[in-house]
GROMACS .gro file of C-alpha atoms in nm:
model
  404
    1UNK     CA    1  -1.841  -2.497   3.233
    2UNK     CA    2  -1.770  -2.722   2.929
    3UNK     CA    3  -2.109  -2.652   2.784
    4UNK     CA    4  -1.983  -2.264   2.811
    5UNK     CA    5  -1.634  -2.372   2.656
    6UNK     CA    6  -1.821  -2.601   2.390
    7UNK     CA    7  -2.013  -2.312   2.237
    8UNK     CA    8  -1.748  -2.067   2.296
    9UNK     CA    9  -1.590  -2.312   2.019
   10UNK     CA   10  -1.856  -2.371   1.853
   11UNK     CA   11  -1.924  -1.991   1.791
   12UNK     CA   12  -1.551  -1.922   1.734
   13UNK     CA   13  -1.603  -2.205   1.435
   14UNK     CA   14  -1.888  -2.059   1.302
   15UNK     CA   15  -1.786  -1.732   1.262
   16UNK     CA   16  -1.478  -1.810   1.090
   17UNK     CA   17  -1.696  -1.991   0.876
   18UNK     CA   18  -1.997  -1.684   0.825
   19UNK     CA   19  -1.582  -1.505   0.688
   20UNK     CA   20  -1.538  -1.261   1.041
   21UNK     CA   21  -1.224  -1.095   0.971
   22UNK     CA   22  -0.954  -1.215   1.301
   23UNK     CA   23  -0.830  -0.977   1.506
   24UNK     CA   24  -0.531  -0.877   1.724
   25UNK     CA   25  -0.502  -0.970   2.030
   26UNK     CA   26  -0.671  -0.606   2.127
   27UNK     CA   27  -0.935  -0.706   1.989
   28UNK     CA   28  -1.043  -0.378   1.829
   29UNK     CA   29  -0.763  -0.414   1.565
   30UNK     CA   30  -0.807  -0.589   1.212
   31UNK     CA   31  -0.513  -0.787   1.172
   32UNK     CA   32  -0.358  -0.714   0.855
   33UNK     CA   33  -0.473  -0.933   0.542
   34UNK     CA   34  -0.158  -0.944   0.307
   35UNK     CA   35  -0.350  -1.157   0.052
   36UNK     CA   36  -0.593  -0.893  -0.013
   37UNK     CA   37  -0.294  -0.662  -0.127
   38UNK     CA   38  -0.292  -0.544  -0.490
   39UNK     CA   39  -0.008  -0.745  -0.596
   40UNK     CA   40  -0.041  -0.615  -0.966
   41UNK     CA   41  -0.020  -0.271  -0.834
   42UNK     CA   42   0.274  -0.339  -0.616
   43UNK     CA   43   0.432  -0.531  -0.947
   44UNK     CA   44   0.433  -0.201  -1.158
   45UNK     CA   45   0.535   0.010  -0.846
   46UNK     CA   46   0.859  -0.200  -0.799
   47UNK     CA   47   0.978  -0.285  -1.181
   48UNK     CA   48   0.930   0.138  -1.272
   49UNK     CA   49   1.136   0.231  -0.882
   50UNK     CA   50   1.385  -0.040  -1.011
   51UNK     CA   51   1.363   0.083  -1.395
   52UNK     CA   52   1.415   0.464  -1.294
   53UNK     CA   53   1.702   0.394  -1.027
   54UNK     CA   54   1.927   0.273  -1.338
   55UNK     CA   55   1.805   0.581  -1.562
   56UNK     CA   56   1.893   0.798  -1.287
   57UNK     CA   57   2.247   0.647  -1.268
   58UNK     CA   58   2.299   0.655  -1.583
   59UNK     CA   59   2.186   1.022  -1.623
   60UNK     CA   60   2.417   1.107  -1.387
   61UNK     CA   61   2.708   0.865  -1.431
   62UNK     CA   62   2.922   1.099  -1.641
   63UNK     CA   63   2.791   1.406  -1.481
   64UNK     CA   64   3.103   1.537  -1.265
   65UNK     CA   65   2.935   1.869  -1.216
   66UNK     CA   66   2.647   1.674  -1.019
   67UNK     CA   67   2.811   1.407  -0.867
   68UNK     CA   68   3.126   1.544  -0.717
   69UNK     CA   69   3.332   1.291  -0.925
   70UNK     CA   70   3.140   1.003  -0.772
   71UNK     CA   71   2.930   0.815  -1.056
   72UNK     CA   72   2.774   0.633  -0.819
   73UNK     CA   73   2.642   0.923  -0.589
   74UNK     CA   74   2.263   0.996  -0.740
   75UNK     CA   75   2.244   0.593  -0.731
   76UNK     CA   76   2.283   0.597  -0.352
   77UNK     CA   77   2.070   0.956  -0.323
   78UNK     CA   78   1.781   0.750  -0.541
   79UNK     CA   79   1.777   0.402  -0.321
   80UNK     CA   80   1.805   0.611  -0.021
   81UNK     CA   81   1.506   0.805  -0.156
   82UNK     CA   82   1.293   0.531  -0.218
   83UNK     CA   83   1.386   0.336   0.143
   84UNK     CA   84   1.250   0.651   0.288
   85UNK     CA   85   0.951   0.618   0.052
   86UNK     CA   86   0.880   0.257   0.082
   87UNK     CA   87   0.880   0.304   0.474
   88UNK     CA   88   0.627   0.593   0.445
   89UNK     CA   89   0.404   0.346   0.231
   90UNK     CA   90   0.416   0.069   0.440
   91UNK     CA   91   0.294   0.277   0.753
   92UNK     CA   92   0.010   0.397   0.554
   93UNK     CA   93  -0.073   0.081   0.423
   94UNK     CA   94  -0.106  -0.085   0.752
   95UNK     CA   95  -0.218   0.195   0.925
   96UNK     CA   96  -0.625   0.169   1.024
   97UNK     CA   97  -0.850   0.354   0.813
   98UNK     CA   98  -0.995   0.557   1.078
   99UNK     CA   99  -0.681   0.732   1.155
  100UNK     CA  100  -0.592   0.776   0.804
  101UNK     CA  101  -0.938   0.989   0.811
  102UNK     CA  102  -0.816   1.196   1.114
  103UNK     CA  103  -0.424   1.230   0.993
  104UNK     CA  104  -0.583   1.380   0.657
  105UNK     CA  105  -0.658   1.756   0.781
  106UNK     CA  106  -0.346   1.720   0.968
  107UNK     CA  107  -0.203   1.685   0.588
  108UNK     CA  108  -0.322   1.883   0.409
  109UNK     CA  109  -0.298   2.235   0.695
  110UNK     CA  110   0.117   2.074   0.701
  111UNK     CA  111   0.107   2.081   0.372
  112UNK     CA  112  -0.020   2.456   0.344
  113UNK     CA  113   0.179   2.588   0.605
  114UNK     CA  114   0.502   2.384   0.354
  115UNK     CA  115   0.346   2.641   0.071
  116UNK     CA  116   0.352   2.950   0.258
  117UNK     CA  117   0.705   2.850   0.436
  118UNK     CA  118   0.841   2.851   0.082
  119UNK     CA  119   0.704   3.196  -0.030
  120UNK     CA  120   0.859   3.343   0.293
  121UNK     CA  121   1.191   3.156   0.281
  122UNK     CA  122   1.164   2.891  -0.034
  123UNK     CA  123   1.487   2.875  -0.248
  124UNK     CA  124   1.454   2.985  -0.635
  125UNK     CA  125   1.612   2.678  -0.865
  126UNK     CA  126   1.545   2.662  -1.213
  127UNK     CA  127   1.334   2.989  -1.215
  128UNK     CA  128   1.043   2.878  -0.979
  129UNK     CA  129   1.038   2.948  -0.579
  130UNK     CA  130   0.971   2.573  -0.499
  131UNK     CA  131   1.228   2.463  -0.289
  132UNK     CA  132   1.258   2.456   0.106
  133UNK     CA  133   1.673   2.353   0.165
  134UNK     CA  134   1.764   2.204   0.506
  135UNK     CA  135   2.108   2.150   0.501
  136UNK     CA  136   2.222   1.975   0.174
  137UNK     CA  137   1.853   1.845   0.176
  138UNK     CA  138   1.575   2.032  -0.045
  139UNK     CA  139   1.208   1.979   0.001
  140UNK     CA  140   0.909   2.081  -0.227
  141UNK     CA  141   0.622   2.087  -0.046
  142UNK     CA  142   0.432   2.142  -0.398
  143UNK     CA  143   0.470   1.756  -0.444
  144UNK     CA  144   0.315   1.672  -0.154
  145UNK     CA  145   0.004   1.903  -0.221
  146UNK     CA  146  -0.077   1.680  -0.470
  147UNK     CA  147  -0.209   1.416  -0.215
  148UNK     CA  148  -0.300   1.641   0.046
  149UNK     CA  149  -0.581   1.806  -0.182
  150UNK     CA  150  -0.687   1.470  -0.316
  151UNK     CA  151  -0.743   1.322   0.084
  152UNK     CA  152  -0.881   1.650   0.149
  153UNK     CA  153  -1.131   1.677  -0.116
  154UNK     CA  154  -1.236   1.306  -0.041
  155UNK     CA  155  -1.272   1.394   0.330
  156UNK     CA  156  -1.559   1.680   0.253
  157UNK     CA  157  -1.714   1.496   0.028
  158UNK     CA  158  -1.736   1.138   0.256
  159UNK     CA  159  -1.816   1.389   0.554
  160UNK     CA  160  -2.157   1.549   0.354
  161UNK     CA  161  -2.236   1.184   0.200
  162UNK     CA  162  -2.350   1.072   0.580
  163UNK     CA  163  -2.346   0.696   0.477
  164UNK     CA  164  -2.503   0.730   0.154
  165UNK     CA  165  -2.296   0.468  -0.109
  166UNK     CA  166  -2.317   0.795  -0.354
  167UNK     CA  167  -2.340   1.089  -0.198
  168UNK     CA  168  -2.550   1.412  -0.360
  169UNK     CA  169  -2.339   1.636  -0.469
  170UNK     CA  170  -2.444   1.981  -0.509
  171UNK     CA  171  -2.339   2.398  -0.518
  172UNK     CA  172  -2.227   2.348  -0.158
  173UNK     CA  173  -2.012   2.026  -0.238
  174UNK     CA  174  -1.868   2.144  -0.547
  175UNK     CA  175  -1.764   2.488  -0.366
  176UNK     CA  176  -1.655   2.319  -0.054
  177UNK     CA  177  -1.374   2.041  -0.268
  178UNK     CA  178  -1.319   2.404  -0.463
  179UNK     CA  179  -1.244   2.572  -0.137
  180UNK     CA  180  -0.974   2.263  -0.013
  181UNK     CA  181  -0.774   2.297  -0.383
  182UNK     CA  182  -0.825   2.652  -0.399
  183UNK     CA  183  -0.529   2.735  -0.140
  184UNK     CA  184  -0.266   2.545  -0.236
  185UNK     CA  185  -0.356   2.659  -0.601
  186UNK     CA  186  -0.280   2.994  -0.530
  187UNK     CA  187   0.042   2.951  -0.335
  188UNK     CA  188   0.186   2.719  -0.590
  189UNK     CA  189   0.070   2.898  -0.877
  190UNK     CA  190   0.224   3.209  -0.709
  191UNK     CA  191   0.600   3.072  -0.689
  192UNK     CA  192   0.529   2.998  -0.988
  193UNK     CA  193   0.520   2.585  -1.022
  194UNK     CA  194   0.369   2.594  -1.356
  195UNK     CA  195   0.396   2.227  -1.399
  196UNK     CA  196   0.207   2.164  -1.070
  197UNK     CA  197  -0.066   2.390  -1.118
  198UNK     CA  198  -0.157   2.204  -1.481
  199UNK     CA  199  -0.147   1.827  -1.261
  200UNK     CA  200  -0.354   1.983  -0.987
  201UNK     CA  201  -0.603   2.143  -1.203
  202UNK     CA  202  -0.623   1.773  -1.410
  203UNK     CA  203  -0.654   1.619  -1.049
  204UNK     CA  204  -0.940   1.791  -0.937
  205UNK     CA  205  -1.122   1.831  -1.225
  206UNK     CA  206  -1.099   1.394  -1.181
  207UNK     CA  207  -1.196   1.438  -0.856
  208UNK     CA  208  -1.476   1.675  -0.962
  209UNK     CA  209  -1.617   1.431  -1.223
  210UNK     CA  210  -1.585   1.074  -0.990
  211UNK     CA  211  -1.755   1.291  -0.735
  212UNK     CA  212  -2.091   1.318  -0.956
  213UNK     CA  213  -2.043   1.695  -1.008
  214UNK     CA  214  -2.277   1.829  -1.260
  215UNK     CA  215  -2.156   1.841  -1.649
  216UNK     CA  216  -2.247   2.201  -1.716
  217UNK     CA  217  -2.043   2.271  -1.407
  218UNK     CA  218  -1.725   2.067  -1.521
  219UNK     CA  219  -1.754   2.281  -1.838
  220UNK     CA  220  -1.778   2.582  -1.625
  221UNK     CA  221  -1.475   2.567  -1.482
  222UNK     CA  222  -1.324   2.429  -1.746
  223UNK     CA  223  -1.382   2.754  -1.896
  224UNK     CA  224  -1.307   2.936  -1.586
  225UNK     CA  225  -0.944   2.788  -1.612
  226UNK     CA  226  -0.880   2.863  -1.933
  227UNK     CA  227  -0.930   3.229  -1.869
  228UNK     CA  228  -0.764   3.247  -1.539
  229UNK     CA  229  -0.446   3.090  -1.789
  230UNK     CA  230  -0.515   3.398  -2.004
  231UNK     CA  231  -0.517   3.675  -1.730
  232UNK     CA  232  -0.220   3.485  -1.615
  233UNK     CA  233  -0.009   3.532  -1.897
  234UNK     CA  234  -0.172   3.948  -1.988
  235UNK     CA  235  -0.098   4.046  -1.578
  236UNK     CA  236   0.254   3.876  -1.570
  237UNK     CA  237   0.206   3.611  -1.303
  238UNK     CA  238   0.372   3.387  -1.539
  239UNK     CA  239   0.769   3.481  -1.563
  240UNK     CA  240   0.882   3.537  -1.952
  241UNK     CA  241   1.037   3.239  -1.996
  242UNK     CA  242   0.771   3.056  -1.892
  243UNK     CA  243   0.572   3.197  -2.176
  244UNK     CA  244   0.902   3.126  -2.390
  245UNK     CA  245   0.842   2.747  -2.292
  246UNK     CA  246   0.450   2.820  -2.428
  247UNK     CA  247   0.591   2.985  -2.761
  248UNK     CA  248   0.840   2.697  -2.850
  249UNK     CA  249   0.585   2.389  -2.773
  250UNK     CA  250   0.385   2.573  -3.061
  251UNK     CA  251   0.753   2.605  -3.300
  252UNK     CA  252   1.077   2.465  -3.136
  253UNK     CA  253   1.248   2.608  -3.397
  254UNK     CA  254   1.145   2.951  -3.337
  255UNK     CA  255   1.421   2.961  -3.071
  256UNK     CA  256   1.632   2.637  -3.097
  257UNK     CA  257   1.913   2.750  -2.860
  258UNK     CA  258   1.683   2.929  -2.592
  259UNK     CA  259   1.335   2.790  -2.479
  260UNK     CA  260   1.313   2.600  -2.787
  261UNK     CA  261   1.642   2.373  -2.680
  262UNK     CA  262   1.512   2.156  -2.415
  263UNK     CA  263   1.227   2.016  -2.663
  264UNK     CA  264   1.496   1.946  -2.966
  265UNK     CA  265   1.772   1.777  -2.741
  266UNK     CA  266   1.497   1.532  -2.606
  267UNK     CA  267   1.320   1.449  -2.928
  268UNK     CA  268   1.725   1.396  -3.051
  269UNK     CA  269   1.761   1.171  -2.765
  270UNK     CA  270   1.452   0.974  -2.822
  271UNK     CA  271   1.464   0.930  -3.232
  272UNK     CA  272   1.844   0.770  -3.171
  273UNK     CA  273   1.735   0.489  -2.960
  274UNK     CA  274   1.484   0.301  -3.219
  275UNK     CA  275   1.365   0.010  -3.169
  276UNK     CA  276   1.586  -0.180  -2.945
  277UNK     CA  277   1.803   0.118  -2.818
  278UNK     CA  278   2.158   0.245  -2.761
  279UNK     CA  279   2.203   0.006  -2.469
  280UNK     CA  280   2.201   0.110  -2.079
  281UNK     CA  281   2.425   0.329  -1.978
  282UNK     CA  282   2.566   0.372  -2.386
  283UNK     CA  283   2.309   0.650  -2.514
  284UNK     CA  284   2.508   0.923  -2.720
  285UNK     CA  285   2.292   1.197  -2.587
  286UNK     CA  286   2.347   1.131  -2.256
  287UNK     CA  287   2.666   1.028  -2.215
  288UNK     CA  288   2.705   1.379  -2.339
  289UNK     CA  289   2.479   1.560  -2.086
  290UNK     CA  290   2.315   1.777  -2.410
  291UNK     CA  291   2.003   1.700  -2.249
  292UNK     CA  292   1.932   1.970  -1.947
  293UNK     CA  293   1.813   1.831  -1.609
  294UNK     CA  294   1.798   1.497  -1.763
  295UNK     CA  295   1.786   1.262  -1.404
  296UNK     CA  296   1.454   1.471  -1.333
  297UNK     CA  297   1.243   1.649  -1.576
  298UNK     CA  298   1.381   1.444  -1.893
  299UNK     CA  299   1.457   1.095  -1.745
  300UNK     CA  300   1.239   0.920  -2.015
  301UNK     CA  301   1.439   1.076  -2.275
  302UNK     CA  302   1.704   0.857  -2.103
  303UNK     CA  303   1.496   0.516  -2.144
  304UNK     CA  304   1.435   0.646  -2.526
  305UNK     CA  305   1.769   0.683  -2.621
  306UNK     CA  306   1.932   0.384  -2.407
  307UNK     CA  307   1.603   0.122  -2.439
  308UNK     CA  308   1.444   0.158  -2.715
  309UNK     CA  309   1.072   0.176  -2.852
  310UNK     CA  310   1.068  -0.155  -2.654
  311UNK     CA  311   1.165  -0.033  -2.348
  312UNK     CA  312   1.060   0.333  -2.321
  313UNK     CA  313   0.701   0.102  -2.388
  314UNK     CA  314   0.751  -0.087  -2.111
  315UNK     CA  315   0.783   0.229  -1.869
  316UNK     CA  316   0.489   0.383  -2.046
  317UNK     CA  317   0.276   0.021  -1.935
  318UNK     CA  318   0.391   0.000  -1.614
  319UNK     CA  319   0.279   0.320  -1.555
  320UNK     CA  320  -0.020   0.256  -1.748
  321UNK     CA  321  -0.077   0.009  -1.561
  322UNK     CA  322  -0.073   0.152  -1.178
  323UNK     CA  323  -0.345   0.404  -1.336
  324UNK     CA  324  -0.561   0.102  -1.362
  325UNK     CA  325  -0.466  -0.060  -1.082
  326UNK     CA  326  -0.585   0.304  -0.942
  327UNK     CA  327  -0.932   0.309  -1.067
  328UNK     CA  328  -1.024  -0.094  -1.046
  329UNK     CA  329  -0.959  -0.020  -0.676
  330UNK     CA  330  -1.200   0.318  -0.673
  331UNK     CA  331  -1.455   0.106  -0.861
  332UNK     CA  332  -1.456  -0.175  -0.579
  333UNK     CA  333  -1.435  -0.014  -0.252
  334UNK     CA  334  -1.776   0.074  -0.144
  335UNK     CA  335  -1.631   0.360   0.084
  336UNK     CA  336  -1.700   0.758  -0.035
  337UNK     CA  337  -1.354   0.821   0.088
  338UNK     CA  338  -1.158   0.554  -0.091
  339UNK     CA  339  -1.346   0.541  -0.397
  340UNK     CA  340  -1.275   0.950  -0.441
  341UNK     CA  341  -0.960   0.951  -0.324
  342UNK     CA  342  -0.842   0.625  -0.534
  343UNK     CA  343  -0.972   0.784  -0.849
  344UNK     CA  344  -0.835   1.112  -0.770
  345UNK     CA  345  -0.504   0.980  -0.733
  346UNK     CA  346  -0.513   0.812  -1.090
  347UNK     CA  347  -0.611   1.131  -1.212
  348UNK     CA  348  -0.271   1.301  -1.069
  349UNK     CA  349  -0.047   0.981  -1.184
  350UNK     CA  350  -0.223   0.973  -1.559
  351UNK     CA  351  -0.210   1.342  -1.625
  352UNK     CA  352   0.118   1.361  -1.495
  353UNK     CA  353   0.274   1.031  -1.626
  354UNK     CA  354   0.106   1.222  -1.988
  355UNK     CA  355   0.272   1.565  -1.959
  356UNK     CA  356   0.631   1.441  -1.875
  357UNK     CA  357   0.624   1.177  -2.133
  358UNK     CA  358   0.464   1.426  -2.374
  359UNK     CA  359   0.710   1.729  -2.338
  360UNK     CA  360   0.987   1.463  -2.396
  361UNK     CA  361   0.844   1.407  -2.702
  362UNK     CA  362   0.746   1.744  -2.856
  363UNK     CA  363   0.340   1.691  -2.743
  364UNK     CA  364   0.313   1.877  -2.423
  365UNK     CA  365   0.499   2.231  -2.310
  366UNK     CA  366   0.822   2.192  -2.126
  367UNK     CA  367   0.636   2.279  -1.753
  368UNK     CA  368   0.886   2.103  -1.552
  369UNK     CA  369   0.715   1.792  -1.372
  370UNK     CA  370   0.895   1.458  -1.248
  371UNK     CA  371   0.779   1.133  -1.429
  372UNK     CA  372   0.619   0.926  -1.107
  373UNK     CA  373   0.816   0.690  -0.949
  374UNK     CA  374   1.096   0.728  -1.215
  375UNK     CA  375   1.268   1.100  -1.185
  376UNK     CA  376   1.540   1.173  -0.896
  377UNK     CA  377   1.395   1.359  -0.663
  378UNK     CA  378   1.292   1.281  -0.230
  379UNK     CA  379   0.976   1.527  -0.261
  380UNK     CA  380   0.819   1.334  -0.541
  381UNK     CA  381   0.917   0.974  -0.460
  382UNK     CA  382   0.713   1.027  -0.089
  383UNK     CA  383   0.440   1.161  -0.185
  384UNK     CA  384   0.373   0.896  -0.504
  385UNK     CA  385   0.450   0.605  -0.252
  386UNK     CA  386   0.217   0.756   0.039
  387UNK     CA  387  -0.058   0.749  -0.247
  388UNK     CA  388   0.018   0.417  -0.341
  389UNK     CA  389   0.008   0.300   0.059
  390UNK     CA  390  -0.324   0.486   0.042
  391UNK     CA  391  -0.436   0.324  -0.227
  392UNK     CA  392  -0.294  -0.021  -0.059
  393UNK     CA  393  -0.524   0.087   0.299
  394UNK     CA  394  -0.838   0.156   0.077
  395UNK     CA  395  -0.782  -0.182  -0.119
  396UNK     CA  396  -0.722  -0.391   0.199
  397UNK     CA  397  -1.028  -0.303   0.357
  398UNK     CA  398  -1.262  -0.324   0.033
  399UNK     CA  399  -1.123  -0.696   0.006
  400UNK     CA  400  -1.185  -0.772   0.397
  401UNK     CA  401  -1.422  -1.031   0.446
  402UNK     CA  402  -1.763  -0.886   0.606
  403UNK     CA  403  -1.912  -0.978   0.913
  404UNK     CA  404  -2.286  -1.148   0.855
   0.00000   0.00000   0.00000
């Protein structure tokens, strides 16, 4: 019996010495590594959550028509927002792999069935049948698309690699991860969510390109979007002022006080601030509310005016930053799954990150998407922190020590 308990030690020593991961007291269970978290990724997450919460209340500080005469109310809404979020990212994060793999059809059908519920019963705000409001709680399920398709088109492609590190991708891959984007495409671009469509169509076409896809096929349906835009706008899918939006990104002073106003009053916003800014809570602009839907669409127009070049810079980083963060993570996991669906989801935060920043400055069309992890709004704050707990899960387990 001690010669059995001596090499019971003795292998128990030697395996923590060949690096075998521990595990629960189950004994199926990895327990969780917390130094193998992405620290530098969790950095940028927390300074832009903290950043936006003070743009938001001071979007909204002065804004009597929002907040009921409370200036504090969107401050609460936001922190209670991102609780919610943070709580969603955590179970992710800890959550084991394979049943991240088996909640993801689960996911992506919920988040379908969100799309259709809307068409049938949504709720039209600014223009665009998006919303789905519960009591004095609205939900749009568009947001959460975003990381359905990208888990879904990672899922077909890691179920046809069959253990390959890079898996073949071919006509029936390509029209397979087609297939998965395809149907949320359509309902979203039927409500229409303008905005949405343009960040999905950027996210799979990242997807698309991590996934190996051929070039002359990229370019194909590259070209295929472009004239699905134009039949768009010639069989009126698009609503008029959509098109309006179009027209005055080309000449905002074709219509300065209709489409053409949202574009002016930002870039007016922004050019006051200069170099150091107006000071929080002091900008002219929006202590004026001139700026339309400035807690949500235009909230960088907010850091402009009130921070600065400096600190509208340091938004644009930190964001910049959880893109890379993104991809270094997609480059080191050895997994089909994580590596697309990591680099899928730095597709979504780049292009979107781009077109909000962009239409605040004159760059991009006004299209009406929230700046990640910065603009009020429950929808968008979830699903950006389930993709960062995502990105957390596939991070942990490329850093876990390997059994020899």
């Amino acid at each position: 019996m001690t010669t059995m308990a001596t090499r019971t030690v003795a292998g128990a020593r030697s395996g923590r010495a060949a690096g075998v991961r521990p595990t629960s007291s189950l004994g199926t269970r990895p327990m969780l590594r917390w130094s193998g978290v992405d620290w530098w990724l969790m950095a940028a997450v927390a300074g832009l959550l903290v950043l936006g919460t003070l743009l938001v209340w001071s979007a909204t500080t002065t804004r009597d028509d929002l907040t009921g005469g409370d200036p504090r109310a969107y401050l609460y809404k936001q922190v209670t927002n991102i609780a919610i979020g943070l709580v969603l990212m955590s179970i992710v994060l800890v959550a084991d792999h394979r049943w991240v793999r088996v909640a993801a059809p689960v996911a992506y059908l919920a988040s379908v069935g969100g799309l259709v519920l809307v068409l049938v019963a949504g709720s039209t705000i600014n223009g665009s049948r998006s919303w789905i409001v519960v009591g004095g709680m609205s939900i749009q399920p568009a947001e959460l698309a975003k990381l359905a398709v990208v888990i879904g088109m990672a899922l077909v492609l890691a179920h046809r690699a069959q253990g390959r590190w890079r898996p073949r991708v071919g006509l029936v891959e390509v029209v397979l991860m087609l297939a998965i984007a395809a149907v949320p495409a359509v309902l979203i671009l039927l409500q229409p969510d303008l905005g949405t469509m343009l960040v999905l169509t950027a996210t799979v076409t990242g997807v698309l390109a991590v996934s190996g896809a051929p070039r002359r096929w990229l370019a194909l349906l590259a070209g295929g979007g472009v004239t699905a835009a134009l039949v768009a706008v010639a069989g009126g899918v698009l609503k008029p002022y959509q098109v309006d939006r179009f027209l005055a990104f080309t000449n905002p002073d074709l219509d300065p006080r209709g489409a053409g106003y949202n574009v002016e009053q930002a870039r007016i916003a922004v050019g006051n601030g200069g170099v150091w800014g107006q000071g929080l809570f002091d900008g002219s602009q929006t202590r004026s509310g001139f700026v339309p839907e400035q807690h949500t669409d235009f909230v960088f127009t907010v850091a402009g005016e009130e921070l600065g070049l400096v600190g509208a810079g340091l938004l644009i980083a930190m964001l910049g930053l959880v893109v890379w963060r993104a991809l270094v993570i997609a480059t080191h996991t050895d997994d089909v799954f994580g590596r697309v669906a990591a680099a899928g989801i730095a597709s979504w935060f780049g292009f979107q990150g781009f077109q909000n920043v962009g239409m605040c400055l004159g760059i991009m069309p006004v299209t009406g998407v929230p700046l990640p992890f910065v603009s009020y709004g429950g929808s968008s704050m979830f699903a950006v922190l389930l993709a960062v707990g995502l990105l957390q899960n596939i991070h942990l387990r490329a850093s876990a020590p390997r059994v020899r």
